[in-house]
Amino acid sequence: MFVPIIAFFVIFKYVPMGGAVIAFKKYNMMDGILHSPWVGFDNFRLLFSTPTPIQIIRNTLMLSLLSIVIGFPFPIILAILLNEVRRMWFKRMVQTLVYLPHFFSWIIVSGMIVTIFSQQNGIVSGWWESITGHTYPFLYREGSWLAIFVGSGIWKEAGFSAIIYLAALTSIDPALYEAASIDGASKWKQIRHVTLPGLQVTIVLMLILSMGRVMEVGFDQIYMLQNSTVSDVSEVISTYIYKVGLMGSQFSLTAAIGLFESLVGFVLVLITNAIARRFGHGLW
Amino acid sequence: MKPSMGERVYLVGVYSVLTIVGLLCLLPLMHIASISTSSLQAVSAGRVTLFPVEMTFAAYTQLFENSPVVSAFNNSVAITLVGVVLSMGFTILAAYPLTRAYFLGRRLFMMGIVFTMLFNGGLIPTYLTIRNLELINTYWALWLPGLVSVFNMLVLRTFIENIPGEIDEASRMDGCGEWRYLLQVVLPLSMPVIATLALFYGVGYWNSFFSVLMYINEPDKYNIAVLVQQLIQSQMMLAQMNGLESSEQLNLSPDMVNSAAIIIMVLPLLFVYPLLQKYFVRGVMIGAVKG
């Protein structure tokens, strides 16, 4: 029963991991991965001696840290707010609406963004023009592009991420709230001293998981939103590997960047978990 | 207990913020839907907000007549249906044995599988593996690499683990074999989780874009996501290059065609979503509590 599963994980997960040795080779089609000549760390040296890859790694880190730092509190706040609602039909309706964007692909979301922010007759540009008197190329300026990038990420995922916090909230003992309220704690104080401590474990867990993903910002979102005008901030590892590696057949060089990405991500998870464990909330 | 003044203000605040958040999720979609069904004059004058102005379905007729939208749509349906069945089957085959205490090497396999969640070979080696298996330009390249999502597998495993051991014992007494126990006892009991995971896999396959871009080179095999992306990009270029001349004759603007394509892609999701919503909240929570 389990044999196909082992086969799957070996062929599609562990073989590519072995294939990562391509980063230490000078790959050519004729010899394949195994028989191409070894070049040691040459690909990595080449990588870190040119400015483009370094800038791309910097962009990757910046974009994902930006989304994590700004986006992280939103699902928590949303879950706390939803938890306060006593009218079930209202709660269910809001939940239905906020989960929905999670199921749209970035193709859909970025299509909406392009339409809404388009300079010619997008609705946002229309408002902007009626307020300031001139149009503004929102998707073609670095500052506003970053804002749209982070904002669209929050719009798409904050609601769905709130599910996990909502689940954690249901496990808080209602007696704690009663006790707090009898002791005269205001709503605000109840959130600070009962709700947030109750969520602490989940918050730490989610933080560990998101730290592990620092090195990967989703391909689809960036690829669909980026344009040549903002490439200085928007070119990231995954889009670079796709364009230069796959389209330009620079397999070894970009595999080196990819391996670097995987390793850093892996180490980050280990470090965050070690820190979390010190506080007694480790993942393993 | 009657709520105090402060509490009332607080609740009004909570309800209004949530109303605004909920509307923020809905309104962009309504706006796009309205653009796709309004007249060119209204769209270019920026008069369309939340409801169609001078309603017309020209953008849709244009899409269905002059482009491979229909075949791409069918491709997407095929990719999704087969993908869900394959992924679900293999996820069950992975999750069930891992719950059996007498399964030798269980912990080792578990570690091996979870490790793939934390570390992977990267894009290029994966691509080369698929290419060496000669799966390029076949849909197997879409189904196989992501066949089992480790996270989904863990969710299902946790659920099966929580089925009371007494049920297991009772069915064994009645002479129930391993397969029969899985098919006739475990699976029916796991229906809520299975429905959830099937939805997740389905949405994933329906939306698959990057893998199609990477592994499929023949345009007639493209799915709707790639088609919509190309449409958006070519419309963007068209708008930049020659104004709107060519589409003006059709009484269409690029925005209208884009919006119509987006709506075509969203509609199937909107149909399935309400049916499965009640399951996925529970399903996700099972996974979350376990962590």
PDB file of C-alpha atoms in Angstrom, chain A:
ATOM      1  CA  MET A   1       0.000   0.000   0.000  1.00  0.00           C
ATOM      2  CA  PHE A   2       2.811   2.349   0.870  1.00  0.00           C
ATOM      3  CA  VAL A   3       5.172   1.463  -1.969  1.00  0.00           C
ATOM      4  CA  PRO A   4       3.764   4.011  -4.512  1.00  0.00           C
ATOM      5  CA  ILE A   5       4.152   6.712  -1.868  1.00  0.00           C
ATOM      6  CA  ILE A   6       7.795   5.868  -1.280  1.00  0.00           C
ATOM      7  CA  ALA A   7       8.328   5.840  -5.028  1.00  0.00           C
ATOM      8  CA  PHE A   8       6.675   9.246  -5.345  1.00  0.00           C
ATOM      9  CA  PHE A   9       8.770  10.910  -2.660  1.00  0.00           C
ATOM     10  CA  VAL A  10      11.978   9.376  -3.929  1.00  0.00           C
ATOM     11  CA  ILE A  11      11.428  10.266  -7.581  1.00  0.00           C
ATOM     12  CA  PHE A  12       9.902  13.708  -7.246  1.00  0.00           C
ATOM     13  CA  LYS A  13      11.452  14.991  -4.023  1.00  0.00           C
ATOM     14  CA  TYR A  14      14.728  13.222  -3.284  1.00  0.00           C
ATOM     15  CA  VAL A  15      15.995  12.790  -6.852  1.00  0.00           C
ATOM     16  CA  PRO A  16      15.762  16.580  -7.441  1.00  0.00           C
ATOM     17  CA  MET A  17      17.572  17.100  -4.134  1.00  0.00           C
ATOM     18  CA  GLY A  18      20.361  14.910  -5.491  1.00  0.00           C
ATOM     19  CA  GLY A  19      20.059  16.795  -8.758  1.00  0.00           C
ATOM     20  CA  ALA A  20      21.024  19.898  -6.847  1.00  0.00           C
ATOM     21  CA  VAL A  21      24.655  18.812  -7.343  1.00  0.00           C
ATOM     22  CA  ILE A  22      24.213  20.463 -10.719  1.00  0.00           C
ATOM     23  CA  ALA A  23      25.080  23.645  -8.851  1.00  0.00           C
ATOM     24  CA  PHE A  24      28.620  22.340  -8.466  1.00  0.00           C
ATOM     25  CA  LYS A  25      28.951  21.290 -12.091  1.00  0.00           C
ATOM     26  CA  LYS A  26      29.263  22.794 -15.509  1.00  0.00           C
ATOM     27  CA  TYR A  27      26.115  21.309 -16.951  1.00  0.00           C
ATOM     28  CA  ASN A  28      25.783  20.332 -20.550  1.00  0.00           C
ATOM     29  CA  MET A  29      22.973  18.507 -22.296  1.00  0.00           C
ATOM     30  CA  MET A  30      25.125  15.755 -23.744  1.00  0.00           C
ATOM     31  CA  ASP A  31      26.523  14.466 -20.480  1.00  0.00           C
ATOM     32  CA  GLY A  32      23.452  14.964 -18.288  1.00  0.00           C
ATOM     33  CA  ILE A  33      23.605  15.880 -14.612  1.00  0.00           C
ATOM     34  CA  LEU A  34      25.679  12.920 -13.485  1.00  0.00           C
ATOM     35  CA  HIS A  35      28.451  13.060 -16.056  1.00  0.00           C
ATOM     36  CA  SER A  36      28.944  16.787 -16.505  1.00  0.00           C
ATOM     37  CA  PRO A  37      32.322  17.937 -15.205  1.00  0.00           C
ATOM     38  CA  TRP A  38      32.675  19.121 -11.600  1.00  0.00           C
ATOM     39  CA  VAL A  39      33.593  22.748 -11.105  1.00  0.00           C
ATOM     40  CA  GLY A  40      33.442  22.997  -7.320  1.00  0.00           C
ATOM     41  CA  PHE A  41      32.191  26.298  -6.052  1.00  0.00           C
ATOM     42  CA  ASP A  42      32.802  28.160  -9.328  1.00  0.00           C
ATOM     43  CA  ASN A  43      29.097  28.790  -9.913  1.00  0.00           C
ATOM     44  CA  PHE A  44      28.719  30.277  -6.454  1.00  0.00           C
ATOM     45  CA  ARG A  45      31.821  32.408  -6.907  1.00  0.00           C
ATOM     46  CA  LEU A  46      30.482  33.690 -10.207  1.00  0.00           C
ATOM     47  CA  LEU A  47      27.138  34.318  -8.577  1.00  0.00           C
ATOM     48  CA  PHE A  48      28.450  36.428  -5.739  1.00  0.00           C
ATOM     49  CA  SER A  49      30.932  38.365  -7.826  1.00  0.00           C
ATOM     50  CA  THR A  50      28.325  39.943 -10.100  1.00  0.00           C
ATOM     51  CA  PRO A  51      25.957  42.630  -8.852  1.00  0.00           C
ATOM     52  CA  THR A  52      22.696  41.273 -10.316  1.00  0.00           C
ATOM     53  CA  PRO A  53      22.288  38.117  -8.214  1.00  0.00           C
ATOM     54  CA  ILE A  54      23.186  39.998  -5.043  1.00  0.00           C
ATOM     55  CA  GLN A  55      20.575  42.606  -5.790  1.00  0.00           C
ATOM     56  CA  ILE A  56      18.060  39.850  -6.503  1.00  0.00           C
ATOM     57  CA  ILE A  57      18.744  38.131  -3.193  1.00  0.00           C
ATOM     58  CA  ARG A  58      18.382  41.500  -1.479  1.00  0.00           C
ATOM     59  CA  ASN A  59      15.057  42.131  -3.245  1.00  0.00           C
ATOM     60  CA  THR A  60      13.797  38.673  -2.277  1.00  0.00           C
ATOM     61  CA  LEU A  61      14.633  39.263   1.377  1.00  0.00           C
ATOM     62  CA  MET A  62      13.217  42.771   1.379  1.00  0.00           C
ATOM     63  CA  LEU A  63       9.911  41.902  -0.302  1.00  0.00           C
ATOM     64  CA  SER A  64       9.208  38.903   1.883  1.00  0.00           C
ATOM     65  CA  LEU A  65      10.242  40.581   5.129  1.00  0.00           C
ATOM     66  CA  LEU A  66       8.069  43.525   4.171  1.00  0.00           C
ATOM     67  CA  SER A  67       5.046  41.281   3.600  1.00  0.00           C
ATOM     68  CA  ILE A  68       5.651  39.303   6.775  1.00  0.00           C
ATOM     69  CA  VAL A  69       6.232  42.291   9.057  1.00  0.00           C
ATOM     70  CA  ILE A  70       3.318  44.322   7.721  1.00  0.00           C
ATOM     71  CA  GLY A  71       1.003  41.424   6.964  1.00  0.00           C
ATOM     72  CA  PHE A  72       1.523  39.294  10.067  1.00  0.00           C
ATOM     73  CA  PRO A  73      -0.774  41.156  12.513  1.00  0.00           C
ATOM     74  CA  PHE A  74      -3.773  41.360  10.161  1.00  0.00           C
ATOM     75  CA  PRO A  75      -5.082  37.786  10.528  1.00  0.00           C
ATOM     76  CA  ILE A  76      -4.660  38.009  14.314  1.00  0.00           C
ATOM     77  CA  ILE A  77      -6.634  41.243  14.548  1.00  0.00           C
ATOM     78  CA  LEU A  78      -9.285  39.856  12.217  1.00  0.00           C
ATOM     79  CA  ALA A  79      -9.653  36.688  14.285  1.00  0.00           C
ATOM     80  CA  ILE A  80      -9.961  38.657  17.536  1.00  0.00           C
ATOM     81  CA  LEU A  81     -12.610  40.906  16.018  1.00  0.00           C
ATOM     82  CA  LEU A  82     -14.572  37.950  14.619  1.00  0.00           C
ATOM     83  CA  ASN A  83     -14.370  36.280  18.001  1.00  0.00           C
ATOM     84  CA  GLU A  84     -16.176  39.216  19.588  1.00  0.00           C
ATOM     85  CA  VAL A  85     -19.160  38.878  17.272  1.00  0.00           C
ATOM     86  CA  ARG A  86     -22.137  37.153  18.875  1.00  0.00           C
ATOM     87  CA  ARG A  87     -24.499  37.245  15.901  1.00  0.00           C
ATOM     88  CA  MET A  88     -23.759  34.016  14.094  1.00  0.00           C
ATOM     89  CA  TRP A  89     -25.242  35.006  10.729  1.00  0.00           C
ATOM     90  CA  PHE A  90     -23.073  38.124  10.641  1.00  0.00           C
ATOM     91  CA  LYS A  91     -19.958  36.212  11.634  1.00  0.00           C
ATOM     92  CA  ARG A  92     -20.585  33.557   9.025  1.00  0.00           C
ATOM     93  CA  MET A  93     -21.213  36.134   6.318  1.00  0.00           C
ATOM     94  CA  VAL A  94     -18.003  38.041   7.032  1.00  0.00           C
ATOM     95  CA  GLN A  95     -16.073  34.778   7.155  1.00  0.00           C
ATOM     96  CA  THR A  96     -17.449  33.680   3.795  1.00  0.00           C
ATOM     97  CA  LEU A  97     -16.351  36.961   2.262  1.00  0.00           C
ATOM     98  CA  VAL A  98     -12.865  37.148   3.751  1.00  0.00           C
ATOM     99  CA  TYR A  99     -11.956  33.546   2.924  1.00  0.00           C
ATOM    100  CA  LEU A 100     -12.939  33.970  -0.690  1.00  0.00           C
ATOM    101  CA  PRO A 101      -9.883  35.816  -2.077  1.00  0.00           C
ATOM    102  CA  HIS A 102      -7.646  32.962  -0.895  1.00  0.00           C
ATOM    103  CA  PHE A 103      -9.154  30.777  -3.607  1.00  0.00           C
ATOM    104  CA  PHE A 104      -8.413  33.219  -6.406  1.00  0.00           C
ATOM    105  CA  SER A 105      -5.126  32.704  -8.178  1.00  0.00           C
ATOM    106  CA  TRP A 106      -2.641  35.510  -8.573  1.00  0.00           C
ATOM    107  CA  ILE A 107      -3.619  35.622 -12.228  1.00  0.00           C
ATOM    108  CA  ILE A 108      -7.088  36.690 -11.177  1.00  0.00           C
ATOM    109  CA  VAL A 109      -5.933  39.059  -8.449  1.00  0.00           C
ATOM    110  CA  SER A 110      -3.291  40.743 -10.554  1.00  0.00           C
ATOM    111  CA  GLY A 111      -5.752  41.001 -13.425  1.00  0.00           C
ATOM    112  CA  MET A 112      -8.054  42.877 -11.068  1.00  0.00           C
ATOM    113  CA  ILE A 113      -5.203  45.067  -9.867  1.00  0.00           C
ATOM    114  CA  VAL A 114      -4.131  45.958 -13.390  1.00  0.00           C
ATOM    115  CA  THR A 115      -7.705  46.923 -14.224  1.00  0.00           C
ATOM    116  CA  ILE A 116      -8.361  48.864 -11.027  1.00  0.00           C
ATOM    117  CA  PHE A 117      -5.060  50.762 -11.022  1.00  0.00           C
ATOM    118  CA  SER A 118      -4.714  51.240 -14.778  1.00  0.00           C
ATOM    119  CA  GLN A 119      -3.701  54.784 -15.603  1.00  0.00           C
ATOM    120  CA  GLN A 120      -6.102  55.303 -18.491  1.00  0.00           C
ATOM    121  CA  ASN A 121      -9.456  54.471 -16.985  1.00  0.00           C
ATOM    122  CA  GLY A 122      -8.862  52.529 -13.774  1.00  0.00           C
ATOM    123  CA  ILE A 123     -11.198  53.461 -10.978  1.00  0.00           C
ATOM    124  CA  VAL A 124      -8.415  54.370  -8.535  1.00  0.00           C
ATOM    125  CA  SER A 125      -6.761  56.628 -11.077  1.00  0.00           C
ATOM    126  CA  GLY A 126     -10.130  58.236 -11.630  1.00  0.00           C
ATOM    127  CA  TRP A 127     -10.444  59.121  -7.965  1.00  0.00           C
ATOM    128  CA  TRP A 128      -6.834  60.230  -7.802  1.00  0.00           C
ATOM    129  CA  GLU A 129      -7.391  62.504 -10.763  1.00  0.00           C
ATOM    130  CA  SER A 130     -10.518  64.046  -9.317  1.00  0.00           C
ATOM    131  CA  ILE A 131      -8.647  64.803  -6.072  1.00  0.00           C
ATOM    132  CA  THR A 132      -5.216  65.871  -7.315  1.00  0.00           C
ATOM    133  CA  GLY A 133      -6.003  66.875 -10.886  1.00  0.00           C
ATOM    134  CA  HIS A 134      -3.535  64.538 -12.594  1.00  0.00           C
ATOM    135  CA  THR A 135      -3.108  60.799 -13.113  1.00  0.00           C
ATOM    136  CA  TYR A 136      -0.503  58.673 -11.390  1.00  0.00           C
ATOM    137  CA  PRO A 137       1.147  55.486 -12.747  1.00  0.00           C
ATOM    138  CA  PHE A 138       0.645  53.380  -9.616  1.00  0.00           C
ATOM    139  CA  LEU A 139       2.158  50.189 -11.026  1.00  0.00           C
ATOM    140  CA  TYR A 140       5.135  51.969 -12.533  1.00  0.00           C
ATOM    141  CA  ARG A 141       6.574  53.750  -9.477  1.00  0.00           C
ATOM    142  CA  GLU A 142       8.618  51.808  -6.970  1.00  0.00           C
ATOM    143  CA  GLY A 143       6.927  53.169  -3.862  1.00  0.00           C
ATOM    144  CA  SER A 144       3.354  52.607  -4.972  1.00  0.00           C
ATOM    145  CA  TRP A 145       4.296  49.268  -6.541  1.00  0.00           C
ATOM    146  CA  LEU A 146       5.604  48.065  -3.182  1.00  0.00           C
ATOM    147  CA  ALA A 147       2.428  49.237  -1.473  1.00  0.00           C
ATOM    148  CA  ILE A 148       0.288  47.404  -4.025  1.00  0.00           C
ATOM    149  CA  PHE A 149       2.458  44.298  -3.684  1.00  0.00           C
ATOM    150  CA  VAL A 150       2.153  44.152   0.108  1.00  0.00           C
ATOM    151  CA  GLY A 151      -1.482  45.227   0.107  1.00  0.00           C
ATOM    152  CA  SER A 152      -2.570  42.636  -2.425  1.00  0.00           C
ATOM    153  CA  GLY A 153      -0.858  39.923  -0.388  1.00  0.00           C
ATOM    154  CA  ILE A 154      -2.788  40.975   2.694  1.00  0.00           C
ATOM    155  CA  TRP A 155      -6.042  41.267   0.755  1.00  0.00           C
ATOM    156  CA  LYS A 156      -5.677  37.756  -0.616  1.00  0.00           C
ATOM    157  CA  GLU A 157      -4.485  35.835   2.424  1.00  0.00           C
ATOM    158  CA  ALA A 158      -5.280  37.653   5.689  1.00  0.00           C
ATOM    159  CA  GLY A 159      -8.818  36.301   5.938  1.00  0.00           C
ATOM    160  CA  PHE A 160      -7.847  32.719   5.342  1.00  0.00           C
ATOM    161  CA  SER A 161      -4.903  32.823   7.750  1.00  0.00           C
ATOM    162  CA  ALA A 162      -7.337  34.020  10.407  1.00  0.00           C
ATOM    163  CA  ILE A 163      -8.941  30.532  10.426  1.00  0.00           C
ATOM    164  CA  ILE A 164      -5.996  29.145  12.359  1.00  0.00           C
ATOM    165  CA  TYR A 165      -6.220  31.860  15.020  1.00  0.00           C
ATOM    166  CA  LEU A 166      -9.980  31.396  15.221  1.00  0.00           C
ATOM    167  CA  ALA A 167      -9.393  27.709  15.891  1.00  0.00           C
ATOM    168  CA  ALA A 168      -6.970  28.593  18.663  1.00  0.00           C
ATOM    169  CA  LEU A 169      -9.456  31.081  20.141  1.00  0.00           C
ATOM    170  CA  THR A 170     -12.134  28.421  20.524  1.00  0.00           C
ATOM    171  CA  SER A 171      -9.857  26.558  22.911  1.00  0.00           C
ATOM    172  CA  ILE A 172      -9.634  29.460  25.380  1.00  0.00           C
ATOM    173  CA  ASP A 173     -11.689  28.706  28.485  1.00  0.00           C
ATOM    174  CA  PRO A 174     -14.700  31.085  28.625  1.00  0.00           C
ATOM    175  CA  ALA A 175     -14.395  31.043  32.437  1.00  0.00           C
ATOM    176  CA  LEU A 176     -11.261  33.156  32.077  1.00  0.00           C
ATOM    177  CA  TYR A 177     -13.290  35.925  30.434  1.00  0.00           C
ATOM    178  CA  GLU A 178     -15.983  35.742  33.092  1.00  0.00           C
ATOM    179  CA  ALA A 179     -13.403  35.938  35.854  1.00  0.00           C
ATOM    180  CA  ALA A 180     -11.690  38.880  34.155  1.00  0.00           C
ATOM    181  CA  SER A 181     -14.959  40.689  33.636  1.00  0.00           C
ATOM    182  CA  ILE A 182     -15.991  40.193  37.280  1.00  0.00           C
ATOM    183  CA  ASP A 183     -12.606  41.599  38.298  1.00  0.00           C
ATOM    184  CA  GLY A 184     -13.564  44.669  36.296  1.00  0.00           C
ATOM    185  CA  ALA A 185     -11.326  44.174  33.277  1.00  0.00           C
ATOM    186  CA  SER A 186     -12.384  46.259  30.296  1.00  0.00           C
ATOM    187  CA  LYS A 187     -12.759  44.660  26.852  1.00  0.00           C
ATOM    188  CA  TRP A 188      -9.372  45.994  25.930  1.00  0.00           C
ATOM    189  CA  LYS A 189      -7.761  44.535  29.060  1.00  0.00           C
ATOM    190  CA  GLN A 190      -9.457  41.184  28.441  1.00  0.00           C
ATOM    191  CA  ILE A 191      -7.940  41.052  24.961  1.00  0.00           C
ATOM    192  CA  ARG A 192      -4.506  41.914  26.330  1.00  0.00           C
ATOM    193  CA  HIS A 193      -4.478  39.566  29.299  1.00  0.00           C
ATOM    194  CA  VAL A 194      -6.665  36.671  28.191  1.00  0.00           C
ATOM    195  CA  THR A 195      -6.951  36.524  24.407  1.00  0.00           C
ATOM    196  CA  LEU A 196      -3.388  37.330  23.398  1.00  0.00           C
ATOM    197  CA  PRO A 197      -1.729  34.937  25.872  1.00  0.00           C
ATOM    198  CA  GLY A 198      -4.153  32.273  24.653  1.00  0.00           C
ATOM    199  CA  LEU A 199      -2.998  32.856  21.100  1.00  0.00           C
ATOM    200  CA  GLN A 200       0.687  32.990  21.946  1.00  0.00           C
ATOM    201  CA  VAL A 201       1.537  29.408  20.973  1.00  0.00           C
ATOM    202  CA  THR A 202      -0.178  29.713  17.615  1.00  0.00           C
ATOM    203  CA  ILE A 203       1.418  33.084  16.916  1.00  0.00           C
ATOM    204  CA  VAL A 204       4.900  31.701  17.557  1.00  0.00           C
ATOM    205  CA  LEU A 205       4.141  28.683  15.392  1.00  0.00           C
ATOM    206  CA  MET A 206       2.958  30.818  12.494  1.00  0.00           C
ATOM    207  CA  LEU A 207       6.011  33.021  12.850  1.00  0.00           C
ATOM    208  CA  ILE A 208       8.328  30.010  12.581  1.00  0.00           C
ATOM    209  CA  LEU A 209       6.524  28.801   9.498  1.00  0.00           C
ATOM    210  CA  SER A 210       6.647  32.205   7.822  1.00  0.00           C
ATOM    211  CA  MET A 211      10.332  32.617   8.648  1.00  0.00           C
ATOM    212  CA  GLY A 212      11.006  29.400   6.800  1.00  0.00           C
ATOM    213  CA  ARG A 213       9.456  30.972   3.741  1.00  0.00           C
ATOM    214  CA  VAL A 214      11.459  34.193   3.898  1.00  0.00           C
ATOM    215  CA  MET A 215      13.566  33.159   0.948  1.00  0.00           C
ATOM    216  CA  GLU A 216      10.627  32.427  -1.292  1.00  0.00           C
ATOM    217  CA  VAL A 217       8.232  35.103  -2.305  1.00  0.00           C
ATOM    218  CA  GLY A 218       5.591  33.531  -4.485  1.00  0.00           C
ATOM    219  CA  PHE A 219       6.472  33.383  -8.156  1.00  0.00           C
ATOM    220  CA  ASP A 220       2.987  34.044  -9.477  1.00  0.00           C
ATOM    221  CA  GLN A 221       2.385  37.259  -7.572  1.00  0.00           C
ATOM    222  CA  ILE A 222       5.674  38.901  -8.512  1.00  0.00           C
ATOM    223  CA  TYR A 223       5.727  37.604 -12.065  1.00  0.00           C
ATOM    224  CA  MET A 224       2.261  38.934 -12.767  1.00  0.00           C
ATOM    225  CA  LEU A 225       2.702  42.301 -11.090  1.00  0.00           C
ATOM    226  CA  GLN A 226       6.237  43.199 -12.143  1.00  0.00           C
ATOM    227  CA  ASN A 227       7.174  45.297 -15.131  1.00  0.00           C
ATOM    228  CA  SER A 228      10.458  46.573 -16.487  1.00  0.00           C
ATOM    229  CA  THR A 229      10.080  49.992 -14.849  1.00  0.00           C
ATOM    230  CA  VAL A 230      10.162  48.578 -11.330  1.00  0.00           C
ATOM    231  CA  SER A 231      12.548  45.656 -11.939  1.00  0.00           C
ATOM    232  CA  ASP A 232      15.101  47.239  -9.577  1.00  0.00           C
ATOM    233  CA  VAL A 233      12.929  46.244  -6.630  1.00  0.00           C
ATOM    234  CA  SER A 234      10.753  43.499  -8.108  1.00  0.00           C
ATOM    235  CA  GLU A 235      13.161  40.970  -9.606  1.00  0.00           C
ATOM    236  CA  VAL A 236      13.433  38.091  -7.126  1.00  0.00           C
ATOM    237  CA  ILE A 237      15.116  34.691  -7.001  1.00  0.00           C
ATOM    238  CA  SER A 238      12.221  32.675  -8.409  1.00  0.00           C
ATOM    239  CA  THR A 239      11.518  34.995 -11.336  1.00  0.00           C
ATOM    240  CA  TYR A 240      15.247  35.262 -12.046  1.00  0.00           C
ATOM    241  CA  ILE A 241      15.663  31.477 -12.063  1.00  0.00           C
ATOM    242  CA  TYR A 242      12.731  31.178 -14.422  1.00  0.00           C
ATOM    243  CA  LYS A 243      13.889  33.852 -16.857  1.00  0.00           C
ATOM    244  CA  VAL A 244      17.634  33.244 -16.839  1.00  0.00           C
ATOM    245  CA  GLY A 245      17.714  29.580 -15.849  1.00  0.00           C
ATOM    246  CA  LEU A 246      14.858  28.012 -17.747  1.00  0.00           C
ATOM    247  CA  MET A 247      14.378  30.445 -20.596  1.00  0.00           C
ATOM    248  CA  GLY A 248      18.094  31.169 -20.992  1.00  0.00           C
ATOM    249  CA  SER A 249      19.244  27.592 -20.221  1.00  0.00           C
ATOM    250  CA  GLN A 250      21.724  28.769 -17.555  1.00  0.00           C
ATOM    251  CA  PHE A 251      20.969  25.658 -15.504  1.00  0.00           C
ATOM    252  CA  SER A 252      24.069  25.391 -13.320  1.00  0.00           C
ATOM    253  CA  LEU A 253      24.314  29.034 -12.380  1.00  0.00           C
ATOM    254  CA  THR A 254      20.667  29.436 -11.398  1.00  0.00           C
ATOM    255  CA  ALA A 255      20.596  26.052  -9.669  1.00  0.00           C
ATOM    256  CA  ALA A 256      23.323  27.494  -7.453  1.00  0.00           C
ATOM    257  CA  ILE A 257      21.056  30.402  -6.541  1.00  0.00           C
ATOM    258  CA  GLY A 258      18.196  27.954  -5.987  1.00  0.00           C
ATOM    259  CA  LEU A 259      20.293  25.770  -3.706  1.00  0.00           C
ATOM    260  CA  PHE A 260      21.387  28.848  -1.804  1.00  0.00           C
ATOM    261  CA  GLU A 261      17.709  29.794  -1.424  1.00  0.00           C
ATOM    262  CA  SER A 262      16.717  26.341  -0.111  1.00  0.00           C
ATOM    263  CA  LEU A 263      19.647  26.198   2.311  1.00  0.00           C
ATOM    264  CA  VAL A 264      19.049  29.640   3.791  1.00  0.00           C
ATOM    265  CA  GLY A 265      15.343  28.847   4.181  1.00  0.00           C
ATOM    266  CA  PHE A 266      16.140  25.569   5.910  1.00  0.00           C
ATOM    267  CA  VAL A 267      18.659  27.183   8.271  1.00  0.00           C
ATOM    268  CA  LEU A 268      16.190  29.967   9.091  1.00  0.00           C
ATOM    269  CA  VAL A 269      13.551  27.416  10.128  1.00  0.00           C
ATOM    270  CA  LEU A 270      16.069  25.629  12.325  1.00  0.00           C
ATOM    271  CA  ILE A 271      17.180  28.879  13.978  1.00  0.00           C
ATOM    272  CA  THR A 272      13.661  30.176  14.579  1.00  0.00           C
ATOM    273  CA  ASN A 273      12.627  26.821  15.956  1.00  0.00           C
ATOM    274  CA  ALA A 274      15.621  26.754  18.294  1.00  0.00           C
ATOM    275  CA  ILE A 275      14.714  30.223  19.574  1.00  0.00           C
ATOM    276  CA  ALA A 276      11.070  29.225  19.958  1.00  0.00           C
ATOM    277  CA  ARG A 277      12.093  26.097  21.806  1.00  0.00           C
ATOM    278  CA  ARG A 278      14.013  28.158  24.310  1.00  0.00           C
ATOM    279  CA  PHE A 279      10.680  29.748  25.148  1.00  0.00           C
ATOM    280  CA  GLY A 280       9.022  26.358  25.206  1.00  0.00           C
ATOM    281  CA  HIS A 281       7.060  26.626  21.965  1.00  0.00           C
ATOM    282  CA  GLY A 282       9.229  24.749  19.495  1.00  0.00           C
ATOM    283  CA  LEU A 283       7.769  22.967  16.507  1.00  0.00           C
ATOM    284  CA  TRP A 284       9.764  19.817  17.261  1.00  0.00           C
TER     285      TRP A 284
END
